[in-house]
């Protein structure tokens, strides 16, 4: 997480140098989490720090508010646990930012002002992932790492699958009846393919609403992370070669996925240990957020 924060702020502050209009002055409260406000300032700042447009879509703004709610929940959890980011770690990141700005002939205070940040808010933003990493360091055991490797080692060891899919596109905000209609159609398509009445490629050409349908639904060869959305690779990596999934929902719509070939990777746990720990850290974050949300007082205005 600390390395991630450093990378993020290097990217962000390079972006600052060509953007001078991001001044977030509207303090309107958009949500509260256990009485603590999330303001327009917070949303605008988070959009900028995540390299999203200042004039974001309603969907992007909703996602940003949810992300800030998650951060506030984790902040509260860490406060209860009395976990405080080591000041020297925060200071190292601040100094790295100052050096980057100096190399670009940009003033530190001036640049913060351009994007509506203060010294305090910058340090606060940097401190949260550092504190979370400190917490993870106290709870992450070798047995948890070994179990994660056993369950999902193929996600990290260079394993590749060759797969195809058929998708019926359904907007996220569509009524559930639209999702059910897409699922029913793909259930019938799957039955036809399994019965041998047509091949998967033929079914894709006739029914898929993805450009890949013209290619028989081919997604090519891919690793778990990277070229293919994780919502699809997650299904593909757990399918035996030659099998077709049941209809599955993703953010894009409803899919049938077929794996043609699996090529095992040859990287060891020690080769990918940092990436595996980063994934576990994210899972622990998501799990804790889910627990916190059960009892939190959250109001979105």
Coordinates of C-alpha atoms in Angstrom, one line a residue:
X1 CA 0.0 0.0 0.0
X2 CA 2.8 2.4 0.8
X3 CA 4.5 1.8 -2.6
X4 CA 1.1 2.3 -4.2
X5 CA 0.6 5.6 -2.5
X6 CA 4.0 6.8 -3.7
X7 CA 3.3 5.8 -7.2
X8 CA -0.1 7.4 -7.1
X9 CA 1.2 10.7 -5.9
X10 CA 4.0 10.8 -8.4
X11 CA 1.5 10.4 -11.2
X12 CA -0.9 12.9 -9.6
X13 CA 1.6 15.6 -9.1
X14 CA 3.0 15.3 -12.6
X15 CA -0.6 15.8 -13.7
X16 CA -0.8 18.9 -11.5
X17 CA 1.8 20.6 -13.5
X18 CA -0.4 20.8 -16.5
X19 CA -3.7 21.5 -14.7
X20 CA -4.1 24.8 -12.9
X21 CA -7.8 25.2 -12.6
X22 CA -8.7 22.6 -9.9
X23 CA -9.7 24.8 -7.0
X24 CA -12.3 23.0 -4.9
X25 CA -14.1 25.8 -2.9
X26 CA -17.6 24.4 -2.4
X27 CA -17.9 22.9 1.1
X28 CA -21.4 21.4 0.6
X29 CA -21.8 18.2 2.6
X30 CA -22.8 15.2 0.4
X31 CA -22.7 12.5 3.0
X32 CA -21.9 11.8 6.6
X33 CA -20.3 8.7 8.1
X34 CA -20.9 8.3 11.8
X35 CA -21.3 12.1 12.0
X36 CA -18.2 12.9 10.0
X37 CA -18.9 14.9 6.8
X38 CA -17.9 14.1 3.2
X39 CA -18.0 17.4 1.3
X40 CA -17.9 18.4 -2.4
X41 CA -14.3 19.4 -1.7
X42 CA -13.5 15.8 -0.7
X43 CA -15.2 14.4 -3.8
X44 CA -13.5 16.9 -6.1
X45 CA -10.1 16.2 -4.5
X46 CA -10.5 12.4 -4.7
X47 CA -11.6 12.6 -8.4
X48 CA -8.5 14.6 -9.1
X49 CA -6.2 12.3 -7.1
X50 CA -7.6 9.3 -9.0
X51 CA -7.1 11.1 -12.3
X52 CA -10.8 11.3 -13.0
X53 CA -12.4 14.4 -14.7
X54 CA -13.4 17.2 -12.4
X55 CA -16.8 17.3 -14.1
X56 CA -17.4 13.6 -13.6
X57 CA -20.5 11.6 -14.6
X58 CA -23.1 11.0 -11.9
X59 CA -21.9 7.4 -11.8
X60 CA -18.3 8.4 -11.2
X61 CA -19.4 10.8 -8.5
X62 CA -21.5 8.1 -6.8
X63 CA -18.5 5.7 -6.9
X64 CA -16.2 8.4 -5.5
X65 CA -18.6 9.1 -2.6
X66 CA -18.7 5.3 -1.9
X67 CA -14.9 5.2 -2.0
X68 CA -14.7 8.1 0.5
X69 CA -17.2 6.4 2.7
X70 CA -15.0 3.3 2.7
X71 CA -12.0 5.4 3.6
X72 CA -13.8 7.0 6.5
X73 CA -15.0 3.6 7.8
X74 CA -11.4 2.4 7.8
X75 CA -10.2 5.5 9.4
X76 CA -12.7 5.0 12.3
X77 CA -11.6 1.3 12.6
X78 CA -7.9 2.3 12.8
X79 CA -8.7 5.0 15.3
X80 CA -10.4 2.4 17.6
X81 CA -7.4 0.1 17.2
X82 CA -5.1 3.1 18.0
X83 CA -3.2 2.6 14.8
X84 CA -1.4 5.8 13.8
X85 CA 0.7 6.1 10.7
X86 CA 4.4 6.4 11.5
X87 CA 5.2 10.1 11.0
X88 CA 8.6 9.4 9.4
X89 CA 6.8 7.2 6.7
X90 CA 4.4 10.1 6.0
X91 CA 7.3 12.6 5.9
X92 CA 9.3 10.5 3.5
X93 CA 6.4 10.6 1.0
X94 CA 5.9 14.3 1.5
X95 CA 9.5 14.9 0.9
X96 CA 9.4 12.7 -2.3
X97 CA 6.6 14.9 -3.6
X98 CA 8.5 18.1 -2.8
X99 CA 11.6 16.8 -4.7
X100 CA 9.4 15.9 -7.6
X101 CA 7.9 19.3 -7.7
X102 CA 11.3 21.0 -7.3
X103 CA 12.5 19.0 -10.3
X104 CA 9.6 20.5 -12.3
X105 CA 10.3 24.0 -11.0
X106 CA 6.9 24.0 -9.2
X107 CA 6.4 25.3 -5.7
X108 CA 5.0 22.9 -3.1
X109 CA 2.5 25.2 -1.4
X110 CA 1.5 26.8 -4.7
X111 CA 0.8 23.4 -6.3
X112 CA -1.3 22.2 -3.3
X113 CA -3.3 25.4 -3.5
X114 CA -4.0 24.8 -7.2
X115 CA -5.7 21.5 -6.5
X116 CA -7.5 22.6 -3.3
X117 CA -5.3 20.6 -1.0
X118 CA -3.7 21.7 2.3
X119 CA -0.6 20.3 4.0
X120 CA -2.9 18.7 6.5
X121 CA -5.2 17.1 3.9
X122 CA -2.3 15.8 1.9
X123 CA -0.7 14.2 5.0
X124 CA -4.0 12.8 6.0
X125 CA -4.5 11.2 2.6
X126 CA -1.0 9.7 2.7
X127 CA -1.4 8.5 6.3
X128 CA -4.4 6.3 5.9
X129 CA -2.9 3.6 3.6
X130 CA 0.3 3.7 5.6
X131 CA -1.7 3.1 8.8
X132 CA -3.6 0.3 7.1
X133 CA -0.4 -1.4 6.0
X134 CA 0.8 -1.2 9.6
X135 CA -2.4 -2.9 10.7
X136 CA -2.1 -5.6 8.1
X137 CA 1.4 -6.2 9.2
X138 CA 0.1 -7.2 12.6
X139 CA -2.6 -9.5 11.5
X140 CA -1.3 -11.1 8.3
X141 CA 0.1 -14.6 9.1
X142 CA 2.2 -17.0 7.0
X143 CA -0.7 -19.4 7.1
X144 CA -3.0 -16.9 5.5
X145 CA -0.4 -16.2 2.8
X146 CA 0.0 -20.0 2.2
X147 CA -3.8 -20.4 2.0
X148 CA -4.2 -17.6 -0.5
X149 CA -1.5 -19.1 -2.6
X150 CA -3.2 -22.5 -2.5
X151 CA -6.5 -21.0 -3.5
X152 CA -5.5 -18.4 -6.1
X153 CA -1.8 -19.1 -7.0
X154 CA -2.8 -19.4 -10.6
X155 CA -3.8 -15.7 -10.5
X156 CA -0.2 -14.8 -9.9
X157 CA 2.1 -17.5 -11.2
X158 CA 1.9 -16.7 -14.9
X159 CA -0.9 -19.1 -15.7
X160 CA -2.8 -18.2 -18.9
X161 CA -6.1 -19.4 -20.3
X162 CA -7.5 -19.2 -23.8
X163 CA -11.2 -18.4 -23.6
X164 CA -14.3 -17.3 -25.5
X165 CA -17.5 -15.6 -24.4
X166 CA -21.0 -14.7 -25.4
X167 CA -22.4 -11.5 -23.8
X168 CA -25.8 -9.9 -23.7
X169 CA -25.2 -6.3 -22.8
X170 CA -27.4 -5.0 -19.9
X171 CA -27.1 -1.5 -18.5
X172 CA -26.2 -1.4 -14.8
X173 CA -29.4 0.5 -13.9
X174 CA -31.7 -1.8 -16.0
X175 CA -34.6 -3.4 -14.3
X176 CA -34.0 -6.9 -13.0
X177 CA -36.4 -8.2 -15.6
X178 CA -33.9 -7.2 -18.3
X179 CA -31.1 -9.2 -16.5
X180 CA -33.4 -12.2 -16.2
X181 CA -34.3 -12.0 -19.9
X182 CA -30.6 -12.1 -20.8
X183 CA -30.0 -15.0 -18.5
X184 CA -32.9 -16.9 -19.9
X185 CA -31.6 -16.4 -23.5
X186 CA -28.1 -17.5 -22.6
X187 CA -29.4 -20.6 -20.7
X188 CA -31.1 -21.7 -23.9
X189 CA -28.0 -20.9 -25.9
X190 CA -25.9 -22.9 -23.5
X191 CA -28.3 -25.9 -23.7
X192 CA -28.0 -25.8 -27.5
X193 CA -24.2 -25.8 -27.4
X194 CA -24.0 -28.6 -24.8
X195 CA -26.5 -30.7 -26.9
X196 CA -24.3 -30.2 -29.9
X197 CA -26.9 -28.4 -32.0
X198 CA -24.3 -25.7 -32.7
X199 CA -20.8 -24.8 -31.7
X200 CA -19.9 -22.2 -29.2
X201 CA -18.4 -20.1 -32.0
X202 CA -21.6 -20.3 -34.0
X203 CA -23.6 -19.4 -30.9
X204 CA -21.4 -16.4 -30.3
X205 CA -21.7 -15.2 -33.9
X206 CA -25.5 -15.4 -33.6
X207 CA -26.1 -14.1 -30.1
X208 CA -23.1 -12.1 -28.7
X209 CA -23.4 -8.3 -28.5
X210 CA -19.7 -8.0 -28.2
X211 CA -17.4 -7.2 -31.1
X212 CA -15.7 -10.5 -30.4
X213 CA -18.9 -12.2 -31.5
X214 CA -17.8 -11.9 -35.1
X215 CA -14.7 -13.9 -34.1
X216 CA -16.7 -16.7 -32.5
X217 CA -16.5 -14.9 -29.1
X218 CA -12.7 -15.3 -28.9
X219 CA -11.0 -13.5 -26.0
X220 CA -7.6 -14.9 -26.9
X221 CA -5.0 -15.9 -24.3
X222 CA -4.7 -13.9 -21.1
X223 CA -3.5 -13.9 -17.5
X224 CA -5.7 -13.3 -14.5
X225 CA -4.8 -9.6 -14.1
X226 CA -4.4 -7.2 -17.0
X227 CA -6.0 -7.3 -20.4
X228 CA -9.3 -8.9 -19.4
X229 CA -11.7 -7.5 -16.8
X230 CA -11.4 -9.4 -13.5
X231 CA -15.1 -10.1 -13.4
X232 CA -14.5 -12.3 -16.5
X233 CA -11.1 -13.7 -15.7
X234 CA -12.4 -14.7 -12.3
X235 CA -14.9 -17.1 -13.9
X236 CA -12.5 -18.3 -16.6
X237 CA -9.7 -19.2 -14.2
X238 CA -12.0 -21.5 -12.2
X239 CA -13.5 -23.3 -15.2
X240 CA -12.0 -26.6 -16.4
X241 CA -10.8 -26.6 -20.0
X242 CA -13.7 -27.4 -22.4
X243 CA -16.5 -26.4 -20.0
X244 CA -19.0 -23.7 -20.4
X245 CA -20.1 -21.5 -17.5
X246 CA -23.7 -21.0 -16.5
X247 CA -24.9 -17.4 -17.3
X248 CA -23.0 -15.0 -15.1
X249 CA -23.6 -11.3 -14.4
X250 CA -20.8 -8.8 -14.7
X251 CA -20.8 -5.0 -14.8
X252 CA -21.1 -5.4 -18.6
X253 CA -24.1 -7.7 -18.8
X254 CA -24.7 -11.4 -18.8
X255 CA -22.0 -13.8 -20.1
X256 CA -21.4 -17.4 -21.1
X257 CA -17.7 -18.2 -20.8
X258 CA -15.8 -21.2 -22.3
X259 CA -12.2 -22.1 -21.6
X260 CA -10.4 -23.8 -24.5
X261 CA -6.9 -24.2 -23.0
X262 CA -5.0 -23.6 -19.8
X263 CA -1.2 -23.0 -19.8
X264 CA 0.2 -23.4 -16.3
X265 CA 2.6 -20.7 -15.0
X266 CA 6.0 -21.4 -13.4
X267 CA 6.4 -18.6 -10.9
X268 CA 6.8 -19.6 -7.3
X269 CA 5.2 -18.0 -4.2
X270 CA 8.5 -16.2 -3.4
X271 CA 8.6 -14.8 -6.9
X272 CA 5.2 -13.1 -6.5
X273 CA 5.0 -12.7 -2.7
X274 CA 4.7 -8.9 -2.9
X275 CA 1.8 -9.1 -5.4
X276 CA 0.1 -11.8 -3.3
X277 CA 0.4 -9.7 -0.1
X278 CA -1.0 -6.7 -1.9
X279 CA -4.0 -8.7 -3.0
X280 CA -4.6 -10.0 0.6
X281 CA -4.3 -6.5 1.8
X282 CA -7.1 -5.4 -0.5
X283 CA -9.2 -8.3 0.6
X284 CA -8.7 -7.5 4.2
X285 CA -9.7 -3.9 3.5
X286 CA -12.9 -5.0 1.7
X287 CA -13.8 -7.4 4.4
X288 CA -13.3 -4.8 7.1
X289 CA -15.4 -2.2 5.2
X290 CA -18.2 -4.7 4.9
X291 CA -18.1 -5.3 8.6
X292 CA -18.0 -1.6 9.4
X293 CA -21.0 -0.8 7.1
X294 CA -23.2 -3.2 9.1
X295 CA -23.2 -0.9 12.1
X296 CA -22.2 2.5 10.7
X297 CA -24.5 5.5 10.5
X298 CA -24.2 6.5 6.8
X299 CA -26.3 9.2 5.2
X300 CA -25.9 10.2 1.6
X301 CA -27.6 13.5 0.8

